[in-house]
PDB file of C-alpha atoms in Angstrom:
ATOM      1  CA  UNK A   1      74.520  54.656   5.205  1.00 53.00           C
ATOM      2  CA  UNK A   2      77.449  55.271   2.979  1.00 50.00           C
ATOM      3  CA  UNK A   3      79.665  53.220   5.292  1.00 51.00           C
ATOM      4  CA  UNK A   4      77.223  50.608   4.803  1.00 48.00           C
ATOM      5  CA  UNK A   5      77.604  50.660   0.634  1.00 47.00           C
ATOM      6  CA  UNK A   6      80.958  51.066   0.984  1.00 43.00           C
ATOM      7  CA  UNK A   7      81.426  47.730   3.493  1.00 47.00           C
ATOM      8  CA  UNK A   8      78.802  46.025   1.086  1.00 46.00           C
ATOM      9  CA  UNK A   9      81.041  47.054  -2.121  1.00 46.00           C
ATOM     10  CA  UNK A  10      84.529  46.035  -0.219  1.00 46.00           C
ATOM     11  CA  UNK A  11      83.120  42.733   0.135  1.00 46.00           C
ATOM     12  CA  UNK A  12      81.766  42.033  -3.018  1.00 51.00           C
ATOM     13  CA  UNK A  13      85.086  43.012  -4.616  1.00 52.00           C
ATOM     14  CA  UNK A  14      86.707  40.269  -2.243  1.00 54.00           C
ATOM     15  CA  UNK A  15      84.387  37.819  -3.171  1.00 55.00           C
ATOM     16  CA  UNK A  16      84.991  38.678  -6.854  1.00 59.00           C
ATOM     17  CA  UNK A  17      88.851  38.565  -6.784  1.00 57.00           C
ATOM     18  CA  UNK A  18      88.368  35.292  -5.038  1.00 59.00           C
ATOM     19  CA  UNK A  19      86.335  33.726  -7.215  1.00 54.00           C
ATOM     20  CA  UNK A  20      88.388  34.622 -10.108  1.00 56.00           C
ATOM     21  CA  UNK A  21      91.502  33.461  -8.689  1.00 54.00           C
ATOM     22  CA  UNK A  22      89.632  29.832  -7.769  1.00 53.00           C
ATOM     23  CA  UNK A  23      89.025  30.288 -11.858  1.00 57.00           C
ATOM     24  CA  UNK A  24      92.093  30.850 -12.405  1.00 58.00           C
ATOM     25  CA  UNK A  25      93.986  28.178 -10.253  1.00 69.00           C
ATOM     26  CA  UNK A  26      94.468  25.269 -12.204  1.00 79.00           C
ATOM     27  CA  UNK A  27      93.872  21.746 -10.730  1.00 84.00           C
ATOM     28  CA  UNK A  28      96.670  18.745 -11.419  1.00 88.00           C
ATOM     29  CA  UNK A  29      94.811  16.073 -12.686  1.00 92.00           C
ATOM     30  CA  UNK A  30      94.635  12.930 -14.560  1.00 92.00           C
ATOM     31  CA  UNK A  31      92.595  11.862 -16.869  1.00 95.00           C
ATOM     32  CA  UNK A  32      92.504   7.635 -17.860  1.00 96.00           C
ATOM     33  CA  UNK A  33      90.428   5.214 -19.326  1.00 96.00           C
ATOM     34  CA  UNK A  34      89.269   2.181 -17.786  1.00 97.00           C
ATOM     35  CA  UNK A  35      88.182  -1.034 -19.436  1.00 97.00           C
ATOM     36  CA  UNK A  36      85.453  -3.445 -17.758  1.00 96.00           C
ATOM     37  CA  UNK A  37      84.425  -7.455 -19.397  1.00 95.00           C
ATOM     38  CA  UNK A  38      82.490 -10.113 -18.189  1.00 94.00           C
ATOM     39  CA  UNK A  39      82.005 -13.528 -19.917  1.00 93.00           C
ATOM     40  CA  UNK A  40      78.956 -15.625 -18.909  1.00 91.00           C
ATOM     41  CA  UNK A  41      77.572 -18.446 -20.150  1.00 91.00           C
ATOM     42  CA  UNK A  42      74.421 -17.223 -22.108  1.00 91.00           C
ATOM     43  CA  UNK A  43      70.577 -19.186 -20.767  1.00 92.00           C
ATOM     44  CA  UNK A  44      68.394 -17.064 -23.037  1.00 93.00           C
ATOM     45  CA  UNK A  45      68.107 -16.410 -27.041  1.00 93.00           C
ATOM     46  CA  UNK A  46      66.345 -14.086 -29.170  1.00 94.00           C
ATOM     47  CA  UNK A  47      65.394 -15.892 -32.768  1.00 95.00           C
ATOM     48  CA  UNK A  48      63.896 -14.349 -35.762  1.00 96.00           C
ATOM     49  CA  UNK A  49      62.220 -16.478 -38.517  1.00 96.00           C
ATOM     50  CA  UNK A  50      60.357 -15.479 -41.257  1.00 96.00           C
ATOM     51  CA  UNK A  51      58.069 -16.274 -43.459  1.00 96.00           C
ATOM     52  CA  UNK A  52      58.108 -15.416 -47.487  1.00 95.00           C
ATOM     53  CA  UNK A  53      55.880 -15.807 -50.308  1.00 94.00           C
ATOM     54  CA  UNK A  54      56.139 -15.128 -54.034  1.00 93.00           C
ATOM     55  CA  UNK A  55      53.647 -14.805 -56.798  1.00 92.00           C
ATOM     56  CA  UNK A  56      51.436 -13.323 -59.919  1.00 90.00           C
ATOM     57  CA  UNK A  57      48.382 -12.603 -57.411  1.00 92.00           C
ATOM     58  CA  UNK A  58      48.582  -9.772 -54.840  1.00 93.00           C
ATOM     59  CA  UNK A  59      45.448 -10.901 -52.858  1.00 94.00           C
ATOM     60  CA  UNK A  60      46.706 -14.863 -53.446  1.00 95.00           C
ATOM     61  CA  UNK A  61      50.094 -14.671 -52.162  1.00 94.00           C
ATOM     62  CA  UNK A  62      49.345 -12.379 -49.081  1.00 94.00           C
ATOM     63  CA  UNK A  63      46.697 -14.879 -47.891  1.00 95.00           C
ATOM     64  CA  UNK A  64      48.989 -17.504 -48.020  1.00 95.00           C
ATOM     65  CA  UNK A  65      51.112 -16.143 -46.130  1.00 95.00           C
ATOM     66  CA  UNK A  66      49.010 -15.220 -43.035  1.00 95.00           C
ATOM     67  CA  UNK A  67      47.694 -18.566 -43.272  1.00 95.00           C
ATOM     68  CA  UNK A  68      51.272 -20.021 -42.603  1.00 96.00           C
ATOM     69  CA  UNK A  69      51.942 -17.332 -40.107  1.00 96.00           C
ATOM     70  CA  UNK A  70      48.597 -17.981 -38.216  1.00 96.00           C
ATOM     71  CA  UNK A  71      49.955 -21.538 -38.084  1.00 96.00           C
ATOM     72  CA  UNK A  72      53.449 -20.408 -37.078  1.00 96.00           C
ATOM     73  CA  UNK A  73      52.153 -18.153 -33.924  1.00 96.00           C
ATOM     74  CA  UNK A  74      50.159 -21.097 -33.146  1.00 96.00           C
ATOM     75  CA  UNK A  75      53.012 -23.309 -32.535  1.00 96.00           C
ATOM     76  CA  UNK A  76      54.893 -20.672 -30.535  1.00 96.00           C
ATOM     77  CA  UNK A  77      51.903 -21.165 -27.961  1.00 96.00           C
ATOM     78  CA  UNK A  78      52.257 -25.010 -27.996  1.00 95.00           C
ATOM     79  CA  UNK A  79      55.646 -25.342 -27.158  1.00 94.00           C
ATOM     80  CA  UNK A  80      54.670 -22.976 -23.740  1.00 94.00           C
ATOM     81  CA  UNK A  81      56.079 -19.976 -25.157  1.00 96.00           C
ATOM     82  CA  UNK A  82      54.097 -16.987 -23.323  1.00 95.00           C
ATOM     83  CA  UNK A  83      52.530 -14.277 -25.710  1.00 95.00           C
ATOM     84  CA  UNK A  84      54.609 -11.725 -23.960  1.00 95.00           C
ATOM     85  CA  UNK A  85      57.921 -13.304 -25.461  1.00 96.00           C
ATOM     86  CA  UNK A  86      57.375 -13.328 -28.974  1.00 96.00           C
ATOM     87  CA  UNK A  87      56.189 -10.259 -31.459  1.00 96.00           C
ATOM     88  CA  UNK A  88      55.887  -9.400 -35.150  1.00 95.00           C
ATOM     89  CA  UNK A  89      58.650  -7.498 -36.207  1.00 93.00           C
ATOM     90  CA  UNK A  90      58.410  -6.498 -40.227  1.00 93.00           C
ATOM     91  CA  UNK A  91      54.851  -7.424 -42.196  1.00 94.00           C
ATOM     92  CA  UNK A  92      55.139  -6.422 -45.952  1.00 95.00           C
ATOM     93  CA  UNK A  93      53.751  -6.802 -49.497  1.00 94.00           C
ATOM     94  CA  UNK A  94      55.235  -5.334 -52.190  1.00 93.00           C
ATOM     95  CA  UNK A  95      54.960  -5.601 -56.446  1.00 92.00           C
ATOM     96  CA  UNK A  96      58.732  -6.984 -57.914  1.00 88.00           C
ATOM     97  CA  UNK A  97      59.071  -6.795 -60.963  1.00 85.00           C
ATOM     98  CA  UNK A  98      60.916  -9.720 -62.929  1.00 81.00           C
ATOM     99  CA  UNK A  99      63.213  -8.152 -65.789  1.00 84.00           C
ATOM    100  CA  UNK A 100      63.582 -12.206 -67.486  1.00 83.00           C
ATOM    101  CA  UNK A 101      59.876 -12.431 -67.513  1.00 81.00           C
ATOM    102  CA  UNK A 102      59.355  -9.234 -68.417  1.00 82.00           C
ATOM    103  CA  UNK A 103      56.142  -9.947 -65.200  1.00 86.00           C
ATOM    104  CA  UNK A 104      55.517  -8.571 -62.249  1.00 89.00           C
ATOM    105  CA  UNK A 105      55.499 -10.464 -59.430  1.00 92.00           C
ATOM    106  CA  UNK A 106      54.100  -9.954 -55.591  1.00 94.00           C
ATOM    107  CA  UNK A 107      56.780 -10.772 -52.641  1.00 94.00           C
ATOM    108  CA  UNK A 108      54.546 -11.177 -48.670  1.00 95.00           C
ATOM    109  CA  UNK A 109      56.438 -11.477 -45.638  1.00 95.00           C
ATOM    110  CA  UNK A 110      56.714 -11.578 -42.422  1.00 96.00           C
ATOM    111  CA  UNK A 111      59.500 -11.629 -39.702  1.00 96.00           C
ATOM    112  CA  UNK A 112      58.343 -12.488 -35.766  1.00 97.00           C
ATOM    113  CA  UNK A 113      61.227 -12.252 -32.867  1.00 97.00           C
ATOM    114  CA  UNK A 114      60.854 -14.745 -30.018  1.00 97.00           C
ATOM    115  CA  UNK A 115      62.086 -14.343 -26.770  1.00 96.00           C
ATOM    116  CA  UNK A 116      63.716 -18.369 -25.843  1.00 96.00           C
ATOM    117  CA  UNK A 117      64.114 -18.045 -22.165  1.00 95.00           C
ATOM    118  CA  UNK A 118      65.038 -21.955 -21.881  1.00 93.00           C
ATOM    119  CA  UNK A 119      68.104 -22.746 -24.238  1.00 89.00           C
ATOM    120  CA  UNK A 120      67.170 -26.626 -23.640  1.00 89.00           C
ATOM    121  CA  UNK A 121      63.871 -25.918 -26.235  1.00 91.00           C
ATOM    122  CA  UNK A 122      65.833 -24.803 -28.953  1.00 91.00           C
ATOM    123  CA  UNK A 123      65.935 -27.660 -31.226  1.00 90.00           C
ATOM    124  CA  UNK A 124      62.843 -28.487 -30.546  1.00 92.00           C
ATOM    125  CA  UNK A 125      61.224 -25.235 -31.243  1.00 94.00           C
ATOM    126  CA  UNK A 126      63.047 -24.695 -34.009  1.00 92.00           C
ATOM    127  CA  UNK A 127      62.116 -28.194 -35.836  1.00 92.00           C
ATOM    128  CA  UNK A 128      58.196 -27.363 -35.290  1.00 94.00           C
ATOM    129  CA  UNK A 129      58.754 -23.772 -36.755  1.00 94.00           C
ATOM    130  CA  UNK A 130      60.122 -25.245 -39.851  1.00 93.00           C
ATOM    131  CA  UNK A 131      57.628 -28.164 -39.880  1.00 94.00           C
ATOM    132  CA  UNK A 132      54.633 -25.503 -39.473  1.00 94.00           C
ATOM    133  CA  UNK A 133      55.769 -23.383 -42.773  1.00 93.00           C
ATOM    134  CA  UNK A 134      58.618 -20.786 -42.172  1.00 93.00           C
ATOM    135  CA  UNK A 135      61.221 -20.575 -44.475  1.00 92.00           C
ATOM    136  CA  UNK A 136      63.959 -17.825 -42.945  1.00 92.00           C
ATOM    137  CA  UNK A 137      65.844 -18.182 -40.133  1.00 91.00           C
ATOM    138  CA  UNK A 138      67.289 -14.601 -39.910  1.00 91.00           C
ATOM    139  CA  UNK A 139      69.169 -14.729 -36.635  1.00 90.00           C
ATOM    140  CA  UNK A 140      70.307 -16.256 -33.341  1.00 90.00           C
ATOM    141  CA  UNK A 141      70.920 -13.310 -30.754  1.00 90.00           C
ATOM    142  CA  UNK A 142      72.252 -14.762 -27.698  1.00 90.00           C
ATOM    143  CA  UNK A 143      71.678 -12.850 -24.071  1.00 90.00           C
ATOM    144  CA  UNK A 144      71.558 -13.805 -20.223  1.00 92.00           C
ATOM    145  CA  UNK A 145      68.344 -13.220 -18.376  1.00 93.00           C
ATOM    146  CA  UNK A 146      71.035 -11.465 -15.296  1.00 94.00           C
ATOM    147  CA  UNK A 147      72.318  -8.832 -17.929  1.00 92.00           C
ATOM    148  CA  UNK A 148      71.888  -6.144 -15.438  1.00 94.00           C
ATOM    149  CA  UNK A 149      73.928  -7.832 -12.565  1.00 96.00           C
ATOM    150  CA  UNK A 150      76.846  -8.583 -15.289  1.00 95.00           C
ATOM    151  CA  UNK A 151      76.627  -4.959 -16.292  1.00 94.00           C
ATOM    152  CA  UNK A 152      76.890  -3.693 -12.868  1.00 96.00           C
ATOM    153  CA  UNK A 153      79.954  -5.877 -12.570  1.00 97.00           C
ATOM    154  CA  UNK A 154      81.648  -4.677 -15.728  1.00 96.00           C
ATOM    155  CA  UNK A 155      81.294  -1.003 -14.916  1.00 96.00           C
ATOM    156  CA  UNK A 156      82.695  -1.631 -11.519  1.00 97.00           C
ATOM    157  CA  UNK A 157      85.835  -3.442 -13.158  1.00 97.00           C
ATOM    158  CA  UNK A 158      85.846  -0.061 -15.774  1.00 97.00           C
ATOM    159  CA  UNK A 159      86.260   2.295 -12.439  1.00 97.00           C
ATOM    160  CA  UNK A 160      88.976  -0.574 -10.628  1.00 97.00           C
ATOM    161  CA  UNK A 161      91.295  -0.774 -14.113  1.00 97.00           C
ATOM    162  CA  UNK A 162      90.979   3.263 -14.548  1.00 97.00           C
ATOM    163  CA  UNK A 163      92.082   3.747 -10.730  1.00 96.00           C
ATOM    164  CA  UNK A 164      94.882   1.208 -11.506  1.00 96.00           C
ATOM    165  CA  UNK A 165      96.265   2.572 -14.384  1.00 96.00           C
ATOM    166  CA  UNK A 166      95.934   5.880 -12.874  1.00 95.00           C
ATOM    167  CA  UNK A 167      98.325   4.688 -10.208  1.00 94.00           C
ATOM    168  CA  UNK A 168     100.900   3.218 -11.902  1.00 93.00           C
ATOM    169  CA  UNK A 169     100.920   6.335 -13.841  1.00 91.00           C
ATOM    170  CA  UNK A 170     101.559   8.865 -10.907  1.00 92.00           C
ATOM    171  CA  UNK A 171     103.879   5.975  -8.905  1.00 90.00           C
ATOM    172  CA  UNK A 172     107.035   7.001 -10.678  1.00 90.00           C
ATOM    173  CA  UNK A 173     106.457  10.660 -10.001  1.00 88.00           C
ATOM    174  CA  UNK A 174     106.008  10.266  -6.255  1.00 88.00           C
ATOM    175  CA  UNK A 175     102.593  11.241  -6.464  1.00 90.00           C
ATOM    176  CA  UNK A 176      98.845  10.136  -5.410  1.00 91.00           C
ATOM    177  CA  UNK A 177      95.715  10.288  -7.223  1.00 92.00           C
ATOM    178  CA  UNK A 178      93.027  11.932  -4.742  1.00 93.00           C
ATOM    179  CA  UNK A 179      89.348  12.017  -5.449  1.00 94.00           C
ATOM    180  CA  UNK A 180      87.995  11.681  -8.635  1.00 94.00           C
ATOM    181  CA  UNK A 181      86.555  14.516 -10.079  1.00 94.00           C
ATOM    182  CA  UNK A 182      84.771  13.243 -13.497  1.00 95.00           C
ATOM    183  CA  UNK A 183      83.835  10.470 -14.574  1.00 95.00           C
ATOM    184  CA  UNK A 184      82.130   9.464 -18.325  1.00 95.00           C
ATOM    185  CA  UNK A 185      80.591   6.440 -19.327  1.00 94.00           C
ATOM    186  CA  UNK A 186      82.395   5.545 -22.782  1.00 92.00           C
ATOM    187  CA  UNK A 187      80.638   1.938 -23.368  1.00 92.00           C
ATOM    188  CA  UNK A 188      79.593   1.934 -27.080  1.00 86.00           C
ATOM    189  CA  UNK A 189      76.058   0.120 -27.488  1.00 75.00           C
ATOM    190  CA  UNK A 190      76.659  -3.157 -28.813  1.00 65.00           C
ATOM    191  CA  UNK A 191      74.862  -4.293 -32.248  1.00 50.00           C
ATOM    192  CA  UNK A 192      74.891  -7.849 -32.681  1.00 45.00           C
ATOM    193  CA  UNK A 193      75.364  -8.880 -36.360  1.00 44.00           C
ATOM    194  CA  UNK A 194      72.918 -12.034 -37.134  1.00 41.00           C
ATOM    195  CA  UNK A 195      73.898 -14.571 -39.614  1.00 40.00           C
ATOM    196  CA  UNK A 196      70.930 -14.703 -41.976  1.00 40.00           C
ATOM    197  CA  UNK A 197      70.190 -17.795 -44.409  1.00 41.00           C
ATOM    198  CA  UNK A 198      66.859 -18.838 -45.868  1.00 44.00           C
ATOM    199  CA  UNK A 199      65.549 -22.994 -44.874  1.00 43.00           C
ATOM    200  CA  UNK A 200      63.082 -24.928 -47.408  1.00 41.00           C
ATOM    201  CA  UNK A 201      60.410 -26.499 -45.371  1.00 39.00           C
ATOM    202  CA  UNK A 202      60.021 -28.466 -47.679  1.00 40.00           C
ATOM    203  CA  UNK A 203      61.783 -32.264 -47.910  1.00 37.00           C
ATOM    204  CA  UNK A 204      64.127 -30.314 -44.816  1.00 38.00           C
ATOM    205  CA  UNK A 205      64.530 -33.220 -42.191  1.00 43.00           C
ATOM    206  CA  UNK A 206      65.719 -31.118 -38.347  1.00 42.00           C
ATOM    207  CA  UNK A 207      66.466 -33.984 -35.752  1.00 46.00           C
ATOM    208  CA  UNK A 208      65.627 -32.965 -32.154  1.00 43.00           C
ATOM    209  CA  UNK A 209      68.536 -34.705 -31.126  1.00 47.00           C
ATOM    210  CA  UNK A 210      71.260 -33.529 -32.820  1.00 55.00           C
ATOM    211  CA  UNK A 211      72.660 -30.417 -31.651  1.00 63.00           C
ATOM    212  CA  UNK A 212      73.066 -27.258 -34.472  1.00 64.00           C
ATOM    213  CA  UNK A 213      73.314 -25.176 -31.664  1.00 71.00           C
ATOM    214  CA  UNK A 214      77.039 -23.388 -30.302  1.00 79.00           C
ATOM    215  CA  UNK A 215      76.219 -21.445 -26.936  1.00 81.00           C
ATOM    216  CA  UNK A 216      79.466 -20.786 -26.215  1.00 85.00           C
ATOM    217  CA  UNK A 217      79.706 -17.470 -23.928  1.00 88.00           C
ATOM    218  CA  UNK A 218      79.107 -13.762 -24.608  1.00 89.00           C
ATOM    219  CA  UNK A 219      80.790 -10.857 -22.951  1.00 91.00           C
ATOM    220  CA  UNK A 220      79.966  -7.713 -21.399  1.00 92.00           C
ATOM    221  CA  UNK A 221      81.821  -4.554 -22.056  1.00 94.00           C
ATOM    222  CA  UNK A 222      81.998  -1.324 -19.781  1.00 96.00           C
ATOM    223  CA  UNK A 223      84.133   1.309 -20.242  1.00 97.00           C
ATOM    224  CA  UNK A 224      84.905   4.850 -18.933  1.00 97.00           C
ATOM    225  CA  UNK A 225      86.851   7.794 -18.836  1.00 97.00           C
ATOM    226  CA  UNK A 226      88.092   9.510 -14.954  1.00 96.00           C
ATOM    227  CA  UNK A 227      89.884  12.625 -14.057  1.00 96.00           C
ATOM    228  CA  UNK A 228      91.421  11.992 -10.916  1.00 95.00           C
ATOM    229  CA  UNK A 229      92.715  14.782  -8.889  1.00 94.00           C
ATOM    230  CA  UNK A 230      96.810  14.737  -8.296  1.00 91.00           C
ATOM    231  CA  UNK A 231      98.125  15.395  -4.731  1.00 87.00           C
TER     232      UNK A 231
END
């Protein structure tokens, strides 16, 4: 029995001393940053419009405005738009108070985002939203309805320029990378920054066939951060 504990305790005590000189081993490594972009052509756009009222009566100017909204949401269906792509985003009412009048005033609004999946609409949606009472155009976000493939293909190109770099790093010492033995995904979320401007509906002429519209492309960032072992 006590040959038994004491075979038991020998053990353990290797296992221990092992383990703590695995700890205390250190591991070459090296540790880069890779960089990932894609540029497509973007097919889709998300708009917001708005519509704004202002006057004396609380009760007045809030029903004119959901009477032009009502109006507005109807000609989102028309133009085929499915209720799926298109939402309310902000609805508010609030008392202003005018220091020149020395009045208070009552501001209504309301902001709805629409989901454009066919880039060839865009005038023409956009001259029937105007003609059927909104009077803010808040912003233009553009996007491609294959965002996840182009994503996929920018973190790949992240992991490719990290193992590069990586190389030419260890090259001039005679070394090799081996296996990688982290790897982070540093890719800051992107926050597109509308241009916001207000449109009179009224006496504002918008000519289906003239284009107000620059597509140009978008890009797609990835980026991360490897340890690579050094052998």
């Amino acid at each position: 029995m006590k040959k038994a504990i004491l075979t038991l305790l020998l053990v353990g005590t290797t296992m221990m001393n092992q383990a703590q000189e695995n700890k205390l081993t250190p591991i070459s490594q090296v540790t880069v940053s890779g960089e990932g972009k894609v540029k497509v052509t973007p097919d889709e756009a998300l708009i917001t419009v708005g519509v704004e009222y202002t006057g004396s009566d609380a009760k007045e100017v809030k029903k004119k405005n959901d009477e032009t909204v009502d109006l507005v949401l109807k000609t989102i269906k028309s133009k085929g738009i499915p209720a799926s792509d298109f939402q309310t985003q902000q609805v508010s009412l609030y008392k202003n108070y005018d220091y020149q009048t020395k009045k208070n005033n009552y501001v209504a609004s309301q902001t709805i985002k629409i989901h454009l999946k066919d880039l060839s609409k865009y005038e023409s949606v956009m001259m029937d939203l105007v003609n059927s009472g909104i009077n803010q155009i808040q912003g233009v976000e553009f996007k491609s309805s294959k965002m996840k493939q182009y994503e996929t293909e920018a973190r790949k190109k992240a992991v490719m320029d990290a193992k590069m770099k990586a190389e030419d790093y260890v090259s001039v010492l005679n070394q090799k990378i081996g296996k990688a033995i982290s790897i982070s995904d540093t890719t800051a979320p992107s926050y597109p920054q509308p241009m916001y401007r207000n449109v009179m509906a009224k006496g504002l002429e918008m000519d289906a066939a003239n284009e107000t519209l620059a597509i140009g492309e978008i890009e797609i960032n990835a980026n991360v951060t490897i340890s690579f072992v050094l052998e």
